[in-house]
PDB file of C-alpha atoms in Angstrom:
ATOM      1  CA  UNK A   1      93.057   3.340 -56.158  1.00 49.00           C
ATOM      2  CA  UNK A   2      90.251   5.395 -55.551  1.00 50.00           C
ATOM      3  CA  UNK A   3      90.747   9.073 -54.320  1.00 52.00           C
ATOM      4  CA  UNK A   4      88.894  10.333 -51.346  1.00 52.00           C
ATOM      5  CA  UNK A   5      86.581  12.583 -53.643  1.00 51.00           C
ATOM      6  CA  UNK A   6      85.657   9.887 -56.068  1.00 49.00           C
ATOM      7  CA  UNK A   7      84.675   7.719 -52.436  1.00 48.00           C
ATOM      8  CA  UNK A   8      82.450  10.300 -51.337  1.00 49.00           C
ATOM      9  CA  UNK A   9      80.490  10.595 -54.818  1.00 46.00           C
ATOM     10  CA  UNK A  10      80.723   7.106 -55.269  1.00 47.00           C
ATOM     11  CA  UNK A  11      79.086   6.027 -52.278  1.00 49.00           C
ATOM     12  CA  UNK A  12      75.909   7.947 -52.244  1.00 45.00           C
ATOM     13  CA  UNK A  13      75.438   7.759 -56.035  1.00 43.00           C
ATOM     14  CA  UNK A  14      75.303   3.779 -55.221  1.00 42.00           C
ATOM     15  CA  UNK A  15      73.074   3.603 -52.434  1.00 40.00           C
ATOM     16  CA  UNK A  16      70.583   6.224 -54.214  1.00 42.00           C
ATOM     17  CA  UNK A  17      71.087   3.196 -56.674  1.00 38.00           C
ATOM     18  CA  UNK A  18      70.233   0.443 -54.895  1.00 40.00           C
ATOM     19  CA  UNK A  19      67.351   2.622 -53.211  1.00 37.00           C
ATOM     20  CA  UNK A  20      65.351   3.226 -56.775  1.00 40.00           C
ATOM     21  CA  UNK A  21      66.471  -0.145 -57.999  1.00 38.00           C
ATOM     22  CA  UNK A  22      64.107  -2.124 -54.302  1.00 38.00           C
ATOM     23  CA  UNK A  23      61.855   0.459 -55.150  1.00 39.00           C
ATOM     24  CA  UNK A  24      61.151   0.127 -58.502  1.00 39.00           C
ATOM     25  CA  UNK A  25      60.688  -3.906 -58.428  1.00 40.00           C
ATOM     26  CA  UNK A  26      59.630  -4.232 -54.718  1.00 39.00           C
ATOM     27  CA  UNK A  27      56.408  -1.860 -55.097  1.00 40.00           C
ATOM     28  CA  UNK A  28      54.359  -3.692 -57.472  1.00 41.00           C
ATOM     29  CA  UNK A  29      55.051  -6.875 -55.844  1.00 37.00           C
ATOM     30  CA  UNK A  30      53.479  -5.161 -53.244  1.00 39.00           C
ATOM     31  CA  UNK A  31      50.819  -4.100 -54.830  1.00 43.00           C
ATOM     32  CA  UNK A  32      49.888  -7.286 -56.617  1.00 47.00           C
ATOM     33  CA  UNK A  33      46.669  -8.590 -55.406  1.00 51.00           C
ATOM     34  CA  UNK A  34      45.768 -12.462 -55.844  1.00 52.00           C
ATOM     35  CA  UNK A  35      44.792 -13.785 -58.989  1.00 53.00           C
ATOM     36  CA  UNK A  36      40.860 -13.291 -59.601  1.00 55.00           C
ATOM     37  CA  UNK A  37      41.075 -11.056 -56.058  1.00 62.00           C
ATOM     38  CA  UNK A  38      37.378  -9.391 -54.922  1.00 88.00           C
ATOM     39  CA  UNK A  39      37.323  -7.157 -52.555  1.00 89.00           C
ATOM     40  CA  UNK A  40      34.809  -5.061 -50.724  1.00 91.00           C
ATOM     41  CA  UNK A  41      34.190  -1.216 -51.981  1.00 92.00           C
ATOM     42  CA  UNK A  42      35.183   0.277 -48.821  1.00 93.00           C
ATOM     43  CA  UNK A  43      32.686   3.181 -50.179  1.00 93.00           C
ATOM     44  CA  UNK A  44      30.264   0.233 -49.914  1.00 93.00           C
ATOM     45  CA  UNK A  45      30.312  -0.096 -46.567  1.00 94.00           C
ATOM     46  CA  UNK A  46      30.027   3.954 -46.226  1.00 94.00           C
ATOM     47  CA  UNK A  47      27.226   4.153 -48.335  1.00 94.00           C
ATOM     48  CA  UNK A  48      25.434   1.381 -46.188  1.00 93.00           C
ATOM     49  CA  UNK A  49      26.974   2.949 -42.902  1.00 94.00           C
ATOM     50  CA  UNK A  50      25.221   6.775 -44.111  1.00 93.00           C
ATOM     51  CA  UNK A  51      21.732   5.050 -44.834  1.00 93.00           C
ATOM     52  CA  UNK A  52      22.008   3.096 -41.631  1.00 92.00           C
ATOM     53  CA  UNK A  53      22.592   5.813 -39.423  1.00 90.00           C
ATOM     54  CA  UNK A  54      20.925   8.422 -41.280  1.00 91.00           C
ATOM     55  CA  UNK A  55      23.404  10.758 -40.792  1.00 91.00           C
ATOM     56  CA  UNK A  56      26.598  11.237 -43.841  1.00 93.00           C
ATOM     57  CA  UNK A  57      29.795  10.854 -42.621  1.00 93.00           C
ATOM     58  CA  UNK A  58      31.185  13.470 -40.570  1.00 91.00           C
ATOM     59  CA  UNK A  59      27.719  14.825 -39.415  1.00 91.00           C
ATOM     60  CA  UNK A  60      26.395  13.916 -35.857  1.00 89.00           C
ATOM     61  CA  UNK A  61      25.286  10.550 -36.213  1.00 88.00           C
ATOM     62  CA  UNK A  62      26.785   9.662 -39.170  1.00 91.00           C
ATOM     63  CA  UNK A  63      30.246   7.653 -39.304  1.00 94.00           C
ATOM     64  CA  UNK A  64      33.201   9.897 -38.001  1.00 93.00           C
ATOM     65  CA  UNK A  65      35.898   9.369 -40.857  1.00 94.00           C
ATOM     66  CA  UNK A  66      35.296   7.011 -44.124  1.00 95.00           C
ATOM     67  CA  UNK A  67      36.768   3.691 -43.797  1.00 94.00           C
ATOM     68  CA  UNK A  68      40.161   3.295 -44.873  1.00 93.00           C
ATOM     69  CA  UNK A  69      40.523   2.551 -48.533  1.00 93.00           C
ATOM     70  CA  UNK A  70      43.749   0.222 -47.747  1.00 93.00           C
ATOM     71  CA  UNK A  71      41.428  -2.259 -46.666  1.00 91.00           C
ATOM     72  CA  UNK A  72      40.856  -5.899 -48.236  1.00 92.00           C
ATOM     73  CA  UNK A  73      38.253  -7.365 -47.245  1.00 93.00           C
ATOM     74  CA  UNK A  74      36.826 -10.099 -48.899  1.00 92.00           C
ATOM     75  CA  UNK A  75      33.867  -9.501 -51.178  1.00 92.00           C
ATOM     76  CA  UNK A  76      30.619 -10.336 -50.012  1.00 91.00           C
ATOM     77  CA  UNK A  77      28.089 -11.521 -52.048  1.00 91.00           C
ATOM     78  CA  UNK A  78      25.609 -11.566 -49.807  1.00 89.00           C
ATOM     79  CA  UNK A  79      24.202  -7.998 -48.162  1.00 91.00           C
ATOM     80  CA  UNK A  80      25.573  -6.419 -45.738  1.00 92.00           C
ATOM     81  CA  UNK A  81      24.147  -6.520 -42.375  1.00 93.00           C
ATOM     82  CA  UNK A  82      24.845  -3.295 -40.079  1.00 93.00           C
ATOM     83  CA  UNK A  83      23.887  -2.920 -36.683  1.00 92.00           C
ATOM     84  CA  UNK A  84      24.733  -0.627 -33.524  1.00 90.00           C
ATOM     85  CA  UNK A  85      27.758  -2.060 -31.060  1.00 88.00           C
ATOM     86  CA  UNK A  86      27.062  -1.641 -27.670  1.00 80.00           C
ATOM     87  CA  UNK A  87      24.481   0.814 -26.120  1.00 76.00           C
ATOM     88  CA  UNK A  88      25.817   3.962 -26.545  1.00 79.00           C
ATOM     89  CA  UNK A  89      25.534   3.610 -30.492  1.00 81.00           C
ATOM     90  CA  UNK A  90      29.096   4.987 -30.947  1.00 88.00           C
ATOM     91  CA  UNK A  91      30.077   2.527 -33.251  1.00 93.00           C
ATOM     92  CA  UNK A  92      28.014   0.222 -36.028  1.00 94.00           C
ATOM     93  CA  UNK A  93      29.405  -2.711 -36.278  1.00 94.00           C
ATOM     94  CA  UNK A  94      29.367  -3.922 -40.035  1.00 95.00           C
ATOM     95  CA  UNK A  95      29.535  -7.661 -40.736  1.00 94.00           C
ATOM     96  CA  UNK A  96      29.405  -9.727 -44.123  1.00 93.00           C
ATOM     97  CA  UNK A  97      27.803 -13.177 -43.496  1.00 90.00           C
ATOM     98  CA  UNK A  98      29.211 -15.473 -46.020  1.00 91.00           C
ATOM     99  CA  UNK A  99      30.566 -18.275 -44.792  1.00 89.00           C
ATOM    100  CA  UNK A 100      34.502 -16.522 -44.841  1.00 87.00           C
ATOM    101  CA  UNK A 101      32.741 -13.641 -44.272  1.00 91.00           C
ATOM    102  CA  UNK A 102      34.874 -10.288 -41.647  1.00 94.00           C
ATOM    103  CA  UNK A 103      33.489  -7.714 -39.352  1.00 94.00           C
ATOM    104  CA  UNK A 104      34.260  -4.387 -38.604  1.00 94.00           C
ATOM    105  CA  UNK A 105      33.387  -1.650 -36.263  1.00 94.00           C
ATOM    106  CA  UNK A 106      32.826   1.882 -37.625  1.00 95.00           C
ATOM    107  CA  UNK A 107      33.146   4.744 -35.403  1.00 94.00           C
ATOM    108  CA  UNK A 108      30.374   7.475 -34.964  1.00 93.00           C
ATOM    109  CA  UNK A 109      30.355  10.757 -34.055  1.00 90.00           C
ATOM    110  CA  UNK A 110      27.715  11.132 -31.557  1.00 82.00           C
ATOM    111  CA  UNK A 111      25.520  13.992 -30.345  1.00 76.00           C
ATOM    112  CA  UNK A 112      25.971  16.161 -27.631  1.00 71.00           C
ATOM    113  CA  UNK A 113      25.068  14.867 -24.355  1.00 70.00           C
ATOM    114  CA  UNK A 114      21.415  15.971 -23.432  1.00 66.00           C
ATOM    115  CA  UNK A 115      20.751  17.007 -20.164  1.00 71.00           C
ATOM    116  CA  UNK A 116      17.707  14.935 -18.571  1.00 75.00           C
ATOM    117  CA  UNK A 117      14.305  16.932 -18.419  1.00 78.00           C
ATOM    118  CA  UNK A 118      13.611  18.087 -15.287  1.00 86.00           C
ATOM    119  CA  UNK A 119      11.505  16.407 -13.220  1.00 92.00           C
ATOM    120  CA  UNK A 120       8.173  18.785 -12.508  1.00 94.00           C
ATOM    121  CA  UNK A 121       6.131  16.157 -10.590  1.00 94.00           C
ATOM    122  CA  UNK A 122       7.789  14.516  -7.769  1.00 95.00           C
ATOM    123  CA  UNK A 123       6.485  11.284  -5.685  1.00 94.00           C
ATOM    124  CA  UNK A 124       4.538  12.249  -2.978  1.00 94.00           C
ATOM    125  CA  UNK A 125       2.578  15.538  -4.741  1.00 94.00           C
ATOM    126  CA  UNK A 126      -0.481  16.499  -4.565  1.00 95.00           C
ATOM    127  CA  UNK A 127      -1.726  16.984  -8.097  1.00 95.00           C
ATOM    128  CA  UNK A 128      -4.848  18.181 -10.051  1.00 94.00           C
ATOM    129  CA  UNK A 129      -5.971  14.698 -12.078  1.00 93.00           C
ATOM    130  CA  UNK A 130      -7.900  15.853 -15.290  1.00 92.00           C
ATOM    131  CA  UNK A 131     -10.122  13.885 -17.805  1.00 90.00           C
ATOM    132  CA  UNK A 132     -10.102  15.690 -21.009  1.00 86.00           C
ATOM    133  CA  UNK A 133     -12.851  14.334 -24.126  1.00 84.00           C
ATOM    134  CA  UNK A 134     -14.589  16.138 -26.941  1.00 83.00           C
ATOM    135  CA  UNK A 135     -16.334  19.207 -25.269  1.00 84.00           C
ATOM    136  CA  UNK A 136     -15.245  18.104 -21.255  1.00 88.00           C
ATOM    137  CA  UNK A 137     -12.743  17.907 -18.856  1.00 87.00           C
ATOM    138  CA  UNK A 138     -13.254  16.720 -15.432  1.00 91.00           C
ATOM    139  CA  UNK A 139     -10.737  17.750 -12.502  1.00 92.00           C
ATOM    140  CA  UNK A 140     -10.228  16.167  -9.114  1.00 91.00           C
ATOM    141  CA  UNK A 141      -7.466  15.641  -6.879  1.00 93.00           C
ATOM    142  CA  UNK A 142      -4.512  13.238  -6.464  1.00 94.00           C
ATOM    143  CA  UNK A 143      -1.312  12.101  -5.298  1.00 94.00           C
ATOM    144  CA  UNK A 144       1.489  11.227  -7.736  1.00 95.00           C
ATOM    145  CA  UNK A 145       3.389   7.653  -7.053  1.00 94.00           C
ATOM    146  CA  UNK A 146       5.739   8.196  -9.391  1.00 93.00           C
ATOM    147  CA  UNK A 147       8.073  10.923 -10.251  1.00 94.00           C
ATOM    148  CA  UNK A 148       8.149  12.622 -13.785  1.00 93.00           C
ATOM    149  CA  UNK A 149       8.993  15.308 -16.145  1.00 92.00           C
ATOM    150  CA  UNK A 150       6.402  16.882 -18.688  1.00 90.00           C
ATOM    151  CA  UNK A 151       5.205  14.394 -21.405  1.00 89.00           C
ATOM    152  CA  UNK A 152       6.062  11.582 -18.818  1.00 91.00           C
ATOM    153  CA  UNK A 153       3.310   8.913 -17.931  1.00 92.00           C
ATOM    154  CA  UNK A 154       2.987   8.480 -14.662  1.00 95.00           C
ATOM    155  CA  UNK A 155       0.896   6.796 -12.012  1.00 93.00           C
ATOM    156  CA  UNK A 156      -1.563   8.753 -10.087  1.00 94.00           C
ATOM    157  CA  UNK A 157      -3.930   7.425  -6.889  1.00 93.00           C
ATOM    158  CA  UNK A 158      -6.772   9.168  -6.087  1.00 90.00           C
ATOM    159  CA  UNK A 159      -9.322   9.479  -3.607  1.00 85.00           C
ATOM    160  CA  UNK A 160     -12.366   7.804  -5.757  1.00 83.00           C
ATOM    161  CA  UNK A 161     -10.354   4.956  -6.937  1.00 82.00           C
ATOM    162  CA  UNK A 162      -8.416   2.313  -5.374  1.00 80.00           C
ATOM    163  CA  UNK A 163      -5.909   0.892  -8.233  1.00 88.00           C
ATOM    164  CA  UNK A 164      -3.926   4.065  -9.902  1.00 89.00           C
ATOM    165  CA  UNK A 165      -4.810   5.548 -12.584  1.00 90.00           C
ATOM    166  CA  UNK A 166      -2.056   6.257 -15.798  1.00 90.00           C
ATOM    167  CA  UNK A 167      -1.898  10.075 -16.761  1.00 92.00           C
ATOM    168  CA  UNK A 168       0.668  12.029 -18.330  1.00 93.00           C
ATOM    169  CA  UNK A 169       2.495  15.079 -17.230  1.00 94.00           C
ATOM    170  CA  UNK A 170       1.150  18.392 -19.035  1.00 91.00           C
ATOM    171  CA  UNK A 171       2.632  21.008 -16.597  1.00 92.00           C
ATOM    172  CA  UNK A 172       3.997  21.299 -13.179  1.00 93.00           C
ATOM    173  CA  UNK A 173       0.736  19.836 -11.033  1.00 93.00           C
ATOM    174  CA  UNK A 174      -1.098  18.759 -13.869  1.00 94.00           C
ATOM    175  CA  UNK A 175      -2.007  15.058 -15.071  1.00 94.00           C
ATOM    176  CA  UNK A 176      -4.280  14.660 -17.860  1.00 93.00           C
ATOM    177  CA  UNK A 177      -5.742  11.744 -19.078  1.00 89.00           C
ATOM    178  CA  UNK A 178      -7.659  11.357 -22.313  1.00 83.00           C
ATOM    179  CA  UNK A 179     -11.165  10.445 -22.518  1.00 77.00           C
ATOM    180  CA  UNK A 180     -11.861   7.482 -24.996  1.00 66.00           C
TER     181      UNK A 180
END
């Protein structure tokens, strides 16, 4: 018969036991890969994911975090075609196209929202239309039909002319147009 202290050693000393025992043959049959396994660098797809964005990872515009090194994807042998997911271009979506080929999304870390450039010219104003060439400009007056921030193109009808004329937005009132 066992005593109540021997029980209490005992017991833990065997499950500790059993523990490292699983442990030591259960991890590398976990780790085993496949026979002749390839599998895709997942700093592959980084490096591609940093030259098709422009941006390394972690930057603004670049990929957010590095993709996760547990992955196994296949190996491609042919190149790996990236392009953005959606319209925001918050995520590239990475794709291998053999014929057992994956795809995955990668996440981006965009840039700050930009607020819209304000809009100088506004339908309905009366603006000074200006020709500018080599030497000249020539000024006369208009009406916008289209709304527009500086450096926008915008449509402009004047008295002289009967279609509208394209000019773009140099400052509040003005619409240049070069001379050819």
């Amino acid at each position: 018969m066992q005593t109540d202290r021997q029980n209490r050693i005992s017991r833990p000393f065997a499950a500790g036991l059993c523990l490292s025992f699983a442990a030591t043959f259960a991890a590398p049959a976990l780790a085993q890969e496949p026979a002749g396994a390839q599998f895709t660098d997942p700093a592959q797809i980084d490096t591609a994911v940093a030259q098709f964005t422009g941006a390394p990872i972690g930057t603004v515009g670049g990929a957010r975090t590095p993709t996760d090194r547990r992955l196994r994807l296949a190996s491609c042998s042919s190149p790996l075609l990236l392009d953005w997911h959606g319209r925001t271009r918050a995520t590239v979506k990475v794709q291998c196209a053999d014929p057992d080929g994956w795809r995955i999304f990668v996440a981006t870390r965009p840039a700050a929202k930009a607020t819209p450039p304000r809009q100088v010219v506004k339908r309905g104003d009366a603006v000074t239309v200006m020709v500018r060439g080599r030497g000249f400009s020539v000024q006369h007056s208009g009406e916008a039909t289209e709304s527009g921030a500086i450096g926008d193109w915008i449509e402009v009808r004047t008295a002289r002319r009967a279609d509208p004329i394209h000019g773009k937005i140099e400052r509040p009132g003005l619409v240049v147009i070069p001379a050819q």
